[in-house]
Short mmCIF file of C-alpha atoms and ligand atoms in Angstrom, two decimals:
data_model
loop_
_atom_site.label_atom_id
_atom_site.label_comp_id
_atom_site.label_asym_id
_atom_site.label_seq_id
_atom_site.Cartn_x
_atom_site.Cartn_y
_atom_site.Cartn_z
CA MET A 10 -27.30 13.95 30.44
CA THR A 11 -26.33 10.79 32.27
CA THR A 12 -22.67 10.72 33.33
CA PHE A 13 -20.49 7.80 34.29
CA GLU A 14 -20.87 9.06 37.85
CA ASP A 15 -24.62 8.33 37.59
CA ILE A 16 -23.97 4.84 36.27
CA SER A 17 -21.54 4.21 39.08
CA LYS A 18 -24.05 5.39 41.70
CA GLU A 19 -26.80 3.25 40.20
CA ILE A 20 -24.51 0.20 40.34
CA ASP A 21 -23.74 0.92 44.01
CA ALA A 22 -27.46 1.31 44.72
CA ASN A 23 -28.12 -2.13 43.22
CA THR A 24 -25.42 -3.98 45.12
CA ASP A 25 -27.94 -6.17 46.96
CA LEU A 26 -29.75 -7.05 43.74
CA PHE A 27 -26.46 -8.04 42.08
CA ILE A 28 -25.38 -10.13 45.06
CA GLY A 29 -28.79 -11.83 45.06
CA ARG A 30 -28.33 -12.64 41.41
CA LEU A 31 -24.93 -14.21 42.09
CA ARG A 32 -26.53 -16.16 44.94
CA GLU A 33 -29.05 -17.74 42.55
CA ALA A 34 -26.27 -18.61 40.10
CA VAL A 35 -24.04 -20.22 42.74
CA GLU A 36 -27.00 -22.32 43.94
CA ILE A 37 -27.09 -24.08 40.57
CA PRO A 38 -24.36 -26.75 40.89
CA SER A 39 -23.29 -26.65 37.24
CA VAL A 40 -20.31 -28.98 37.56
CA SER A 41 -19.30 -29.94 34.02
CA ALA A 42 -16.89 -32.71 35.01
CA ASP A 43 -19.63 -34.70 36.71
CA VAL A 44 -22.00 -36.47 34.33
CA ALA A 45 -24.67 -36.59 37.04
CA HIS A 46 -24.68 -32.77 37.07
CA ARG A 47 -25.09 -32.32 33.32
CA LYS A 48 -28.71 -31.23 33.77
CA GLU A 49 -27.59 -28.53 36.19
CA VAL A 50 -25.21 -27.14 33.58
CA VAL A 51 -28.11 -26.90 31.13
CA ARG A 52 -30.26 -25.33 33.85
CA MET A 53 -27.56 -22.72 34.46
CA ILE A 54 -27.43 -21.94 30.75
CA ASN A 55 -31.21 -21.61 30.61
CA TRP A 56 -31.20 -19.38 33.69
CA THR A 57 -28.63 -17.08 32.12
CA ARG A 58 -30.51 -17.07 28.86
CA SER A 59 -33.70 -15.81 30.44
CA LEU A 60 -31.77 -13.08 32.26
CA MET A 61 -30.25 -11.97 28.98
CA GLU A 62 -33.58 -12.08 27.17
CA GLN A 63 -34.94 -9.65 29.74
CA LEU A 64 -32.27 -7.23 28.51
CA GLY A 65 -33.38 -7.71 24.92
CA VAL A 66 -30.47 -9.94 23.95
CA LEU A 67 -31.41 -12.24 21.07
CA CYS A 68 -30.38 -15.65 22.34
CA GLU A 69 -29.86 -18.95 20.64
CA LEU A 70 -28.80 -22.28 22.09
CA LYS A 71 -26.31 -23.82 19.71
CA PRO A 72 -26.31 -27.57 19.70
CA ASN A 73 -23.65 -29.13 21.21
CA GLY A 74 -22.82 -32.61 19.82
CA THR A 75 -21.93 -35.48 22.08
CA GLN A 76 -19.14 -36.55 24.33
CA THR A 77 -17.80 -40.10 24.53
CA LEU A 78 -17.37 -41.20 28.13
CA HIS A 79 -14.70 -43.60 29.40
CA ASP A 80 -17.12 -46.54 29.25
CA GLY A 81 -17.92 -45.75 25.61
CA THR A 82 -21.40 -44.29 26.16
CA GLU A 83 -22.35 -41.09 24.39
CA LEU A 84 -23.58 -38.14 26.41
CA GLU A 85 -25.04 -34.93 25.02
CA LEU A 86 -22.89 -31.87 25.61
CA PRO A 87 -24.69 -28.84 27.03
CA PRO A 88 -25.72 -26.31 24.39
CA ILE A 89 -23.63 -23.17 23.94
CA LEU A 90 -25.43 -19.89 24.52
CA PHE A 91 -24.98 -17.36 21.72
CA GLY A 92 -26.43 -13.87 22.16
CA GLN A 93 -26.61 -10.64 20.25
CA LEU A 94 -27.56 -7.16 21.42
CA GLY A 95 -27.60 -4.45 18.78
CA ASN A 96 -26.93 -4.76 15.09
CA ASP A 97 -26.04 -1.24 14.00
CA PRO A 98 -23.66 -1.26 11.03
CA ASN A 99 -22.25 2.09 12.18
CA LYS A 100 -21.10 0.65 15.49
CA LYS A 101 -18.16 -1.56 16.33
CA THR A 102 -18.95 -5.04 17.63
CA LEU A 103 -17.61 -6.52 20.85
CA LEU A 104 -17.57 -10.26 21.52
CA VAL A 105 -17.85 -11.33 25.16
CA TYR A 106 -16.93 -14.85 26.25
CA GLY A 107 -17.56 -16.45 29.62
CA HIS A 108 -18.36 -19.83 31.12
CA LEU A 109 -21.25 -20.97 33.27
CA ASP A 110 -19.91 -24.32 34.48
CA VAL A 111 -17.80 -24.76 37.60
CA GLN A 112 -15.23 -27.07 39.15
CA PRO A 113 -16.53 -29.83 41.44
CA ALA A 114 -16.83 -28.98 45.15
CA GLU A 115 -17.90 -30.77 48.34
CA LYS A 116 -18.01 -29.31 51.82
CA SER A 117 -15.91 -32.28 52.94
CA ASP A 118 -13.08 -31.14 50.64
CA GLY A 119 -12.30 -28.57 53.30
CA TRP A 120 -14.79 -25.79 52.64
CA ASN A 121 -15.81 -23.69 55.64
CA THR A 122 -19.28 -23.19 54.15
CA GLU A 123 -21.59 -25.05 51.76
CA PRO A 124 -19.91 -24.57 48.35
CA PHE A 125 -23.19 -24.23 46.45
CA GLN A 126 -24.59 -21.53 48.71
CA LEU A 127 -23.39 -17.96 48.57
CA VAL A 128 -22.18 -16.89 52.00
CA GLU A 129 -21.23 -13.27 52.63
CA LYS A 130 -18.58 -12.70 55.28
CA ASP A 131 -16.32 -9.69 55.83
CA GLY A 132 -17.02 -8.27 52.39
CA LYS A 133 -16.31 -11.60 50.69
CA LEU A 134 -18.82 -13.73 48.80
CA PHE A 135 -17.92 -17.40 49.26
CA GLY A 136 -19.27 -20.06 46.89
CA ARG A 137 -18.22 -22.25 43.99
CA GLY A 138 -18.22 -20.22 40.78
CA SER A 139 -18.38 -16.86 42.60
CA THR A 140 -15.21 -15.70 40.86
CA ASP A 141 -14.76 -18.45 38.23
CA ASP A 142 -16.69 -17.46 36.23
CA LYS A 143 -20.27 -16.72 37.30
CA GLY A 144 -19.43 -13.41 39.03
CA PRO A 145 -17.69 -11.96 35.96
CA VAL A 146 -20.46 -13.18 33.59
CA LEU A 147 -23.07 -11.54 35.80
CA ALA A 148 -20.99 -8.37 35.97
CA TRP A 149 -21.55 -7.99 32.21
CA ILE A 150 -25.28 -8.49 32.65
CA ASN A 151 -25.39 -6.08 35.61
CA ALA A 152 -23.51 -3.42 33.64
CA ILE A 153 -25.79 -3.66 30.61
CA GLU A 154 -28.91 -3.68 32.77
CA THR A 155 -27.77 -0.55 34.60
CA MET A 156 -27.03 1.32 31.38
CA GLN A 157 -30.42 0.40 29.98
CA LYS A 158 -32.17 1.47 33.18
CA LEU A 159 -30.54 4.90 32.86
CA ASN A 160 -31.31 5.09 29.15
CA VAL A 161 -27.60 5.21 28.31
CA THR A 162 -27.03 4.13 24.75
CA ILE A 163 -24.58 1.25 24.56
CA PRO A 164 -22.23 2.52 21.86
CA VAL A 165 -21.21 -0.91 20.54
CA ASN A 166 -23.00 -3.98 19.26
CA LEU A 167 -22.55 -6.92 21.58
CA LYS A 168 -22.20 -10.60 20.87
CA PHE A 169 -21.97 -13.23 23.58
CA VAL A 170 -20.64 -16.77 23.73
CA PHE A 171 -21.29 -18.42 27.10
CA GLU A 172 -20.37 -22.08 27.37
CA GLY A 173 -20.88 -24.84 29.92
CA MET A 174 -17.86 -27.10 29.43
CA GLU A 175 -14.89 -24.81 30.12
CA GLU A 176 -13.76 -26.66 33.22
CA SER A 177 -13.78 -29.84 31.12
CA GLY A 178 -11.51 -28.61 28.36
CA SER A 179 -14.20 -26.60 26.52
CA GLU A 180 -15.23 -29.83 24.83
CA GLY A 181 -17.23 -29.10 21.68
CA LEU A 182 -16.59 -25.33 21.70
CA ASP A 183 -14.06 -25.10 18.89
CA GLU A 184 -16.22 -27.25 16.60
CA CYS A 185 -19.30 -25.20 17.46
CA LEU A 186 -17.53 -21.88 16.78
CA LYS A 187 -16.12 -23.15 13.52
CA ALA A 188 -19.56 -24.37 12.47
CA ASN A 189 -20.94 -20.90 13.28
CA ARG A 190 -18.26 -18.71 11.73
CA ASP A 191 -20.98 -16.38 10.45
CA PHE A 192 -21.83 -15.40 13.98
CA LEU A 193 -18.25 -14.26 14.55
CA LYS A 194 -18.22 -12.19 11.36
CA GLY A 195 -17.95 -8.48 11.98
CA VAL A 196 -16.51 -8.85 15.47
CA ASP A 197 -13.98 -6.03 16.04
CA PHE A 198 -12.83 -6.84 19.58
CA THR A 199 -13.08 -9.68 22.07
CA CYS A 200 -13.05 -9.35 25.84
CA ILE A 201 -12.77 -12.27 28.26
CA SER A 202 -13.14 -11.88 31.99
CA ASP A 203 -11.96 -15.23 33.32
CA ASN A 204 -8.63 -14.65 35.05
CA TYR A 205 -7.36 -12.77 38.10
CA TRP A 206 -5.43 -9.74 39.20
CA LEU A 207 -1.75 -10.30 39.83
CA GLY A 208 -2.18 -9.06 43.39
CA ARG A 209 -4.98 -8.13 45.75
CA THR A 210 -5.34 -4.40 45.24
CA LYS A 211 -4.21 -3.29 41.79
CA PRO A 212 -6.24 -4.06 38.66
CA CYS A 213 -4.55 -5.37 35.53
CA LEU A 214 -5.15 -6.22 31.90
CA THR A 215 -3.67 -9.45 30.58
CA TYR A 216 -2.12 -9.69 27.13
CA GLY A 217 -0.25 -12.98 27.13
CA LEU A 218 -0.49 -16.63 28.16
CA ARG A 219 2.05 -19.40 27.89
CA GLY A 220 1.31 -22.52 25.88
CA VAL A 221 2.15 -26.06 26.92
CA SER A 222 3.85 -28.99 25.17
CA TYR A 223 3.57 -32.31 27.00
CA TYR A 224 5.82 -35.37 26.66
CA THR A 225 5.99 -38.93 27.88
CA VAL A 226 9.09 -41.12 27.84
CA GLU A 227 8.57 -44.85 28.13
CA VAL A 228 11.38 -47.25 29.05
CA SER A 229 10.69 -50.97 29.23
CA GLY A 230 13.07 -53.82 29.92
CA VAL A 231 11.56 -57.07 31.16
CA ALA A 232 8.18 -58.79 30.94
CA GLN A 233 7.08 -58.10 34.53
CA ASP A 234 8.13 -56.41 37.77
CA LEU A 235 10.99 -58.26 39.49
CA HIS A 236 12.51 -58.83 42.93
CA SER A 237 15.69 -56.81 43.37
CA GLY A 238 17.18 -59.50 45.61
CA VAL A 239 16.90 -62.05 42.85
CA TYR A 240 17.47 -59.95 39.72
CA GLY A 241 19.24 -56.83 40.95
CA GLY A 242 22.68 -56.60 39.35
CA THR A 243 21.84 -58.88 36.44
CA ILE A 244 19.54 -56.79 34.27
CA TYR A 245 19.51 -53.22 32.86
CA GLU A 246 16.85 -51.52 34.94
CA PRO A 247 14.33 -49.30 33.07
CA MET A 248 13.83 -46.91 35.98
CA ASN A 249 17.57 -46.21 36.24
CA ASP A 250 17.61 -45.32 32.55
CA LEU A 251 14.54 -43.10 32.85
CA VAL A 252 15.70 -41.20 35.92
CA TRP A 253 19.03 -40.54 34.22
CA ILE A 254 17.26 -39.20 31.10
CA MET A 255 14.92 -37.03 33.17
CA SER A 256 17.87 -35.62 35.11
CA GLN A 257 19.43 -34.34 31.86
CA LEU A 258 16.57 -31.98 30.97
CA THR A 259 17.31 -28.94 33.17
CA GLU A 260 20.11 -27.33 35.17
CA LEU A 261 19.80 -26.73 38.90
CA ASP A 262 18.18 -23.32 38.37
CA GLY A 263 15.67 -24.64 35.83
CA LYS A 264 17.60 -23.63 32.69
CA ILE A 265 16.46 -25.99 29.93
CA LYS A 266 19.29 -28.06 28.44
CA ILE A 267 17.56 -28.92 25.15
CA PRO A 268 19.83 -27.51 22.40
CA GLY A 269 18.24 -24.91 20.14
CA LEU A 270 15.18 -24.31 22.29
CA ASP A 271 16.34 -20.87 23.47
CA LYS A 272 16.78 -19.79 19.84
CA LEU A 273 13.01 -20.15 19.30
CA VAL A 274 12.24 -17.62 22.05
CA ALA A 275 11.47 -14.10 20.84
CA PRO A 276 14.15 -11.66 22.05
CA VAL A 277 13.20 -9.30 24.90
CA THR A 278 12.94 -5.66 23.83
CA GLU A 279 13.97 -2.63 25.92
CA GLU A 280 10.38 -1.39 25.74
CA GLU A 281 9.18 -4.63 27.26
CA LYS A 282 11.70 -4.50 30.11
CA LYS A 283 10.38 -1.09 31.12
CA ASN A 284 6.85 -2.48 31.38
CA TYR A 285 8.05 -5.21 33.78
CA GLU A 286 9.80 -2.68 36.03
CA GLY A 287 6.56 -0.80 36.67
CA ILE A 288 4.42 -3.81 37.64
CA ASP A 289 3.12 -3.94 41.20
CA PHE A 290 4.58 -7.28 42.32
CA ASN A 291 6.67 -8.29 45.28
CA HIS A 292 8.76 -11.36 44.54
CA GLU A 293 9.62 -11.82 48.20
CA GLU A 294 5.91 -12.12 49.04
CA PHE A 295 5.51 -14.48 46.11
CA ARG A 296 8.33 -16.62 47.53
CA ASN A 297 6.90 -16.50 51.01
CA ASP A 298 3.36 -17.44 49.88
CA VAL A 299 4.63 -20.89 48.91
CA LYS A 300 7.37 -21.01 51.55
CA ALA A 301 10.08 -21.58 48.94
CA HIS A 302 13.61 -21.36 50.37
CA LYS A 303 14.88 -19.43 47.38
CA LEU A 304 13.60 -18.43 43.94
CA THR A 305 15.55 -19.18 40.76
CA ARG A 306 15.92 -15.45 40.08
CA ASP A 307 16.36 -12.58 42.51
CA THR A 308 14.92 -9.51 40.87
CA LYS A 309 11.28 -8.66 40.32
CA HIS A 310 11.45 -8.43 36.56
CA GLU A 311 13.43 -11.66 36.19
CA VAL A 312 10.99 -13.57 38.40
CA LEU A 313 8.05 -12.23 36.40
CA MET A 314 9.75 -13.00 33.09
CA ASN A 315 10.46 -16.54 34.22
CA ARG A 316 6.78 -16.93 35.07
CA TRP A 317 5.38 -15.42 31.87
CA ARG A 318 7.97 -14.63 29.29
CA PHE A 319 10.39 -17.56 29.18
CA PRO A 320 9.79 -21.27 28.77
CA ALA A 321 9.89 -23.58 31.79
CA LEU A 322 10.29 -27.34 31.92
CA SER A 323 8.65 -29.29 34.75
CA LEU A 324 8.88 -32.99 35.61
CA HIS A 325 5.46 -34.33 36.63
CA GLY A 326 5.79 -37.96 37.53
CA ILE A 327 6.72 -41.51 36.68
CA GLU A 328 3.95 -43.98 35.92
CA GLY A 329 4.81 -47.52 36.99
CA ALA A 330 7.20 -46.39 39.71
CA PHE A 331 6.60 -47.48 43.27
CA SER A 332 5.39 -44.47 45.24
CA GLY A 333 3.72 -45.78 48.39
CA PRO A 334 5.22 -45.55 51.86
CA GLY A 335 7.54 -48.27 53.12
CA ALA A 336 10.48 -50.15 51.66
CA LYS A 337 9.46 -52.18 48.64
CA THR A 338 12.22 -53.96 46.78
CA VAL A 339 10.64 -54.11 43.36
CA ILE A 340 12.29 -53.49 39.99
CA PRO A 341 9.59 -51.97 37.77
CA SER A 342 9.49 -53.60 34.34
CA LYS A 343 8.18 -50.55 32.51
CA VAL A 344 8.10 -46.89 33.53
CA ILE A 345 6.71 -43.80 31.83
CA GLY A 346 8.20 -40.43 32.72
CA LYS A 347 6.11 -37.30 32.20
CA PHE A 348 7.25 -33.75 31.68
CA SER A 349 6.01 -30.58 30.02
CA ILE A 350 7.36 -27.32 28.71
CA ARG A 351 5.46 -24.05 29.14
CA THR A 352 6.00 -22.29 25.83
CA VAL A 353 6.22 -18.65 24.76
CA PRO A 354 6.47 -16.73 21.47
CA ASN A 355 7.81 -17.77 18.96
CA MET A 356 7.89 -21.43 20.03
CA GLU A 357 5.66 -23.33 17.62
CA PRO A 358 4.67 -26.69 19.16
CA LYS A 359 5.87 -28.65 16.13
CA ASP A 360 9.34 -27.02 16.26
CA VAL A 361 9.53 -27.67 20.00
CA ASP A 362 8.56 -31.32 19.44
CA VAL A 363 11.35 -31.78 16.88
CA LEU A 364 14.01 -30.41 19.25
CA VAL A 365 12.73 -32.30 22.29
CA LEU A 366 12.46 -35.65 20.52
CA LYS A 367 15.89 -35.25 18.94
CA TYR A 368 17.45 -34.46 22.32
CA LEU A 369 15.73 -37.43 23.98
CA ASN A 370 16.89 -39.77 21.22
CA ASP A 371 20.45 -38.38 21.44
CA LEU A 372 20.44 -38.93 25.20
CA TRP A 373 19.26 -42.48 24.68
CA GLN A 374 22.12 -43.12 22.24
CA GLN A 375 24.52 -41.74 24.81
CA ARG A 376 23.03 -43.93 27.53
CA GLY A 377 23.65 -47.05 25.45
CA SER A 378 21.04 -49.13 27.23
CA PRO A 379 19.64 -52.30 25.60
CA ASN A 380 16.16 -51.50 26.93
CA LYS A 381 13.23 -50.29 24.81
CA PHE A 382 12.80 -46.53 24.61
CA ARG A 383 9.74 -44.65 23.36
CA PRO A 384 9.47 -40.86 23.65
CA ILE A 385 6.09 -39.38 22.68
CA ALA A 386 4.98 -35.77 22.07
CA LEU A 387 1.36 -35.45 23.21
CA GLN A 388 -0.81 -32.71 21.77
CA GLY A 389 0.50 -29.25 22.61
CA GLY A 390 -1.37 -25.98 23.17
CA ARG A 391 0.02 -22.79 21.68
CA CYS A 392 0.87 -19.63 23.57
CA TRP A 393 -0.96 -16.35 23.06
CA VAL A 394 0.19 -12.74 23.04
CA ALA A 395 -1.87 -9.72 22.03
CA ASN A 396 -0.81 -6.22 21.06
CA HIS A 397 -1.58 -4.07 24.11
CA ASP A 398 -1.17 -0.80 22.22
CA HIS A 399 -4.48 -1.59 20.54
CA PRO A 400 -7.72 0.46 20.91
CA ASN A 401 -9.27 -2.51 22.74
CA PHE A 402 -6.61 -2.32 25.48
CA GLU A 403 -6.65 1.49 25.42
CA ALA A 404 -10.39 1.36 26.20
CA GLY A 405 -9.72 -1.14 28.99
CA LYS A 406 -6.99 1.09 30.47
CA ARG A 407 -9.24 4.18 30.43
CA ALA A 408 -12.13 2.20 31.99
CA ILE A 409 -9.95 0.99 34.87
CA LYS A 410 -8.53 4.48 35.40
CA LYS A 411 -12.08 5.85 35.58
CA VAL A 412 -13.14 3.41 38.30
CA PHE A 413 -9.95 2.90 40.30
CA GLY A 414 -8.02 6.08 39.50
CA VAL A 415 -4.91 4.08 38.55
CA ASP A 416 -3.39 2.76 35.36
CA PRO A 417 -3.68 -1.03 35.27
CA ASP A 418 -0.59 -3.23 35.19
CA LEU A 419 -0.11 -5.03 31.90
CA THR A 420 0.37 -8.67 32.78
CA ARG A 421 0.78 -12.07 31.27
CA GLU A 422 0.05 -15.40 32.87
CA GLY A 423 2.12 -18.53 33.05
CA GLY A 424 -0.79 -20.86 32.36
CA SER A 425 -3.16 -21.33 29.44
CA ILE A 426 -6.74 -20.33 28.52
CA PRO A 427 -7.05 -22.06 25.14
CA VAL A 428 -10.24 -20.26 24.02
CA THR A 429 -8.30 -17.00 23.94
CA LEU A 430 -6.32 -18.17 20.96
CA THR A 431 -9.42 -19.67 19.35
CA PHE A 432 -11.19 -16.30 19.40
CA GLN A 433 -8.13 -14.45 18.15
CA GLU A 434 -7.80 -16.85 15.24
CA LEU A 435 -11.49 -17.10 14.35
CA THR A 436 -12.18 -13.35 14.50
CA GLY A 437 -8.75 -12.25 13.31
CA GLN A 438 -9.06 -9.40 15.80
CA ASN A 439 -7.62 -8.27 19.12
CA VAL A 440 -8.51 -10.20 22.29
CA MET A 441 -8.13 -8.72 25.77
CA LEU A 442 -8.34 -10.46 29.14
CA LEU A 443 -9.95 -8.16 31.70
CA PRO A 444 -9.94 -9.81 35.12
CA ILE A 445 -12.12 -8.54 37.94
CA GLY A 446 -11.31 -11.07 40.67
CA SER A 447 -8.33 -10.88 42.98
CA CYS A 448 -5.28 -13.19 43.12
CA ASN A 449 -6.46 -14.80 46.36
CA ASP A 450 -9.95 -15.78 45.16
CA MET A 451 -9.04 -19.50 45.29
CA ALA A 452 -10.58 -20.42 41.95
CA HIS A 453 -10.68 -24.23 41.57
CA SER A 454 -9.84 -24.58 45.26
CA GLN A 455 -11.67 -24.72 48.59
CA ASN A 456 -13.40 -21.56 49.83
CA GLU A 457 -13.58 -19.88 46.44
CA LYS A 458 -14.80 -16.28 46.81
CA ILE A 459 -15.10 -12.92 45.15
CA ASP A 460 -14.86 -9.72 47.17
CA VAL A 461 -17.96 -7.52 47.02
CA ILE A 462 -15.76 -4.59 45.98
CA ASN A 463 -14.29 -6.61 43.12
CA TYR A 464 -17.71 -7.70 41.92
CA ILE A 465 -19.23 -4.22 42.13
CA ASN A 466 -16.19 -2.30 40.89
CA GLY A 467 -15.82 -4.94 38.17
CA THR A 468 -19.38 -4.21 37.05
CA LYS A 469 -18.44 -0.52 36.87
CA VAL A 470 -15.29 -1.26 34.88
CA LEU A 471 -17.25 -3.26 32.32
CA ALA A 472 -19.80 -0.43 31.93
CA ALA A 473 -16.95 2.08 31.55
CA TYR A 474 -15.23 -0.19 29.04
CA LEU A 475 -18.38 -0.39 26.88
CA LEU A 476 -18.53 3.41 26.82
CA GLU A 477 -14.81 3.80 26.13
CA LEU A 478 -14.79 1.28 23.27
CA ALA A 479 -16.89 3.46 20.99
C1 NAG B 518 -33.48 -25.68 29.05
O1 NAG B 518 -34.17 -25.01 28.02
C2 NAG B 518 -34.50 -25.85 26.93
C3 NAG B 518 -35.00 -24.98 25.80
O2 NAG B 518 -35.91 -24.00 26.25
C4 NAG B 518 -35.51 -26.88 27.41
O3 NAG B 518 -35.86 -27.72 26.36
C5 NAG B 518 -34.86 -27.68 28.53
O4 NAG B 518 -35.79 -28.57 29.09
C6 NAG B 518 -34.30 -26.81 29.63
N1 NAG B 518 -33.51 -27.65 30.49
C7 NAG B 518 -33.38 -27.47 31.81
C8 NAG B 518 -32.57 -28.46 32.56
O5 NAG B 518 -33.86 -26.53 32.39
C1 NAG B 519 -28.23 -29.98 22.40
O1 NAG B 519 -28.95 -29.23 23.36
C2 NAG B 519 -30.28 -28.89 23.01
C3 NAG B 519 -30.85 -28.00 24.08
O2 NAG B 519 -30.69 -28.55 25.36
C4 NAG B 519 -31.07 -30.17 22.79
O3 NAG B 519 -32.39 -29.85 22.43
C5 NAG B 519 -30.39 -30.97 21.68
O4 NAG B 519 -31.06 -32.16 21.47
C6 NAG B 519 -28.93 -31.24 22.05
N1 NAG B 519 -28.20 -32.02 21.06
C7 NAG B 519 -27.98 -31.71 19.78
C8 NAG B 519 -27.13 -32.66 19.03
O5 NAG B 519 -28.40 -30.73 19.27
C1 NAG B 520 -35.79 6.20 30.27
O1 NAG B 520 -36.69 6.29 29.21
C2 NAG B 520 -38.00 5.85 29.52
C3 NAG B 520 -38.84 5.82 28.25
O2 NAG B 520 -38.55 6.92 27.43
C4 NAG B 520 -38.60 6.75 30.60
O3 NAG B 520 -39.86 6.30 30.95
C5 NAG B 520 -37.68 6.69 31.82
O4 NAG B 520 -38.13 7.61 32.81
C6 NAG B 520 -36.25 7.06 31.44
N1 NAG B 520 -35.40 6.78 32.61
C7 NAG B 520 -34.45 7.62 32.98
C8 NAG B 520 -33.68 7.21 34.20
O5 NAG B 520 -34.17 8.63 32.39
C1 NAG B 521 -14.04 0.45 44.34
O1 NAG B 521 -12.67 0.67 44.32
C2 NAG B 521 -12.27 1.80 45.06
C3 NAG B 521 -10.82 2.06 44.77
O2 NAG B 521 -10.05 0.91 45.03
C4 NAG B 521 -12.55 1.54 46.52
O3 NAG B 521 -12.14 2.63 47.31
C5 NAG B 521 -14.01 1.34 46.69
O4 NAG B 521 -14.29 0.97 47.99
C6 NAG B 521 -14.55 0.32 45.73
N1 NAG B 521 -15.98 0.49 45.77
C7 NAG B 521 -16.87 -0.47 45.66
C8 NAG B 521 -18.29 -0.14 45.86
O5 NAG B 521 -16.57 -1.57 45.37
ZN1 ZN B 522 -12.75 -19.89 34.50
#
C-alpha cells in the first residue's frame, strides 16, 4: 500500500528531474506581449502538450482566433491547450487552469542573470516564468507523474486549460471557453495556482479578489496649449478644473467621498473578523517594505481589510499635463484625469458607474466652469469571492496540513485575476486559488524566482490535494 509518505519521498528523490524540467520551460521565451515571440508561445504550448501526452492526458489544441494589432494587421492567437485525464462517471472532476506565457524580460532591465536561463542560487531558481506560472503548471505535471509512477490511483478525473495569452489580458480565452462549454460540463471543482503566499513562510489558500472600475475625466477649454504669460488670468483653465475635481474624490486617509458607494459594500460579519485576526501578517513589515511613513490604518486586521475587503480609489495620472523636468509655462488646452476604484462584494460595476458619474457631474455643476467636461466609465472587471467552507477548500486545507503541518491562512488579494470569475461562472462550481510561490518571488519584475522548497513542497501539496479531493 503506497502512502502519502512514499509519494513525498519519491517527489524529493526526483527534485533534480523537476528542476531540469523547469529549466527547459524557462528557456522557451514565451513572451505573449511581443509579437516577435508568438512562435515561442506556441512552442511552449507544444512542449507542455507532449509532456502531458506522456502521462496519458488526451490533449487538444483549441483554435485561437486572431488578434488585431495597433497597425490594423491580424495576428493568430496561440492555441489553447485543453487536456483530459480520466473519464470515470463515478469520480468527481477537477479543472486545472494555468498559463504558459510570461512577461517580457531583458538582462538590461536589471536582472542579475539571463532571464531565460534557469539559475540556481542559494535554494532559489531564478528565471522568467519560474514562479509565474511555469513552475506551478509543472508542479501539477510532476505530481501526476509521481502518482502514476507509484501506481497510485488518481481519485478524480482531471481537465486542464493551459493558455498562452494570460500576460496579455487572456485575449481569446473567454470566447474559446464559451465556444467549448461542453468541455467544462461535469466539472465539480476548479483549482488555479497562479498567485502567491501572503508572506514567505506560511502557505495560504485564496478565496477572494477585488475587481476594478476605471474612469477618465476629460476637461477641455481652448483650441490649443497656451502661454501663461499671455493668457494666464484671462481664461478658465482646464487643468485647474480637473485638479479640483480629482481632489474631491477621497479624504486624506483614502476614504472615498462618493455618496452611496459604501452602501454597496457587503457588511463585515463577526465570523469574518475572527479569520482576519488569525492571519500571519505583520503590518509594520508591510509598511517598512515600501518605506511608507504611516499606513492609513494601524491594526493588522484593518490594514488587511483595506487591502482586500474594502474598496479603494487611486488617482493614476493626467494625460496632457506637463510632466517633464524644468519650469514650463504652458496652459494645457485639454487634460484627461485617470482614476480607478478597486471593488468588492456587492459592488456591481454598473451600480458603481452610476454613482461615480453622478458624483462627477454634481461636482462639475458645483464648479460652475464654462469649460467642456466629459467623464467616462471604461470597462470594469468584477470582484470574486468563493465560499471557503466548501469541500474544495477543505481538501486544500488538509493537503497543506499534510505537507507543512500547519493550517493555511485564508486570504484574499487586492488585485484581479479575471479568469477566476470566468471559471466560476462557466462551471457554476467552486474555484480555489492555491498558490505555491512566496510573496517575494518578484513575478513580473526583475530577478523572478521560485524557491526550490516552494516548487518541491508545492508539488507535494498538489498530489495531496488530488488525494484529498476524492
Ligand atoms: C506546434 O504544434 C503544431 C501541431 O502539432 C504544429 O503544427 C506547429 O508547427 C508547432 N509549432 C511550433 C512553433 O512548435
Ligand atoms: C490556431 O492554432 C493552430 C495550431 O497552432 C493553427 O493550426 C490554426 O491555424 C490557428 N488558427 C485558427 C483560427 O485555428
Ligand atoms: C506499478 O505497476 C506496474 C505494472 O503493473 C509494475 O510493473 C510496477 O512495478 C509497479 N510499480 C510500483 C512502484 O509498484
Ligand atoms: C517543505 O516544507 C517543510 C516545512 O516548511 C520544510 O521543512 C522542508 O524543508 C520543505 N521540504 C522541501 C523538500 O521542500
Ligand atoms: Zn500568472
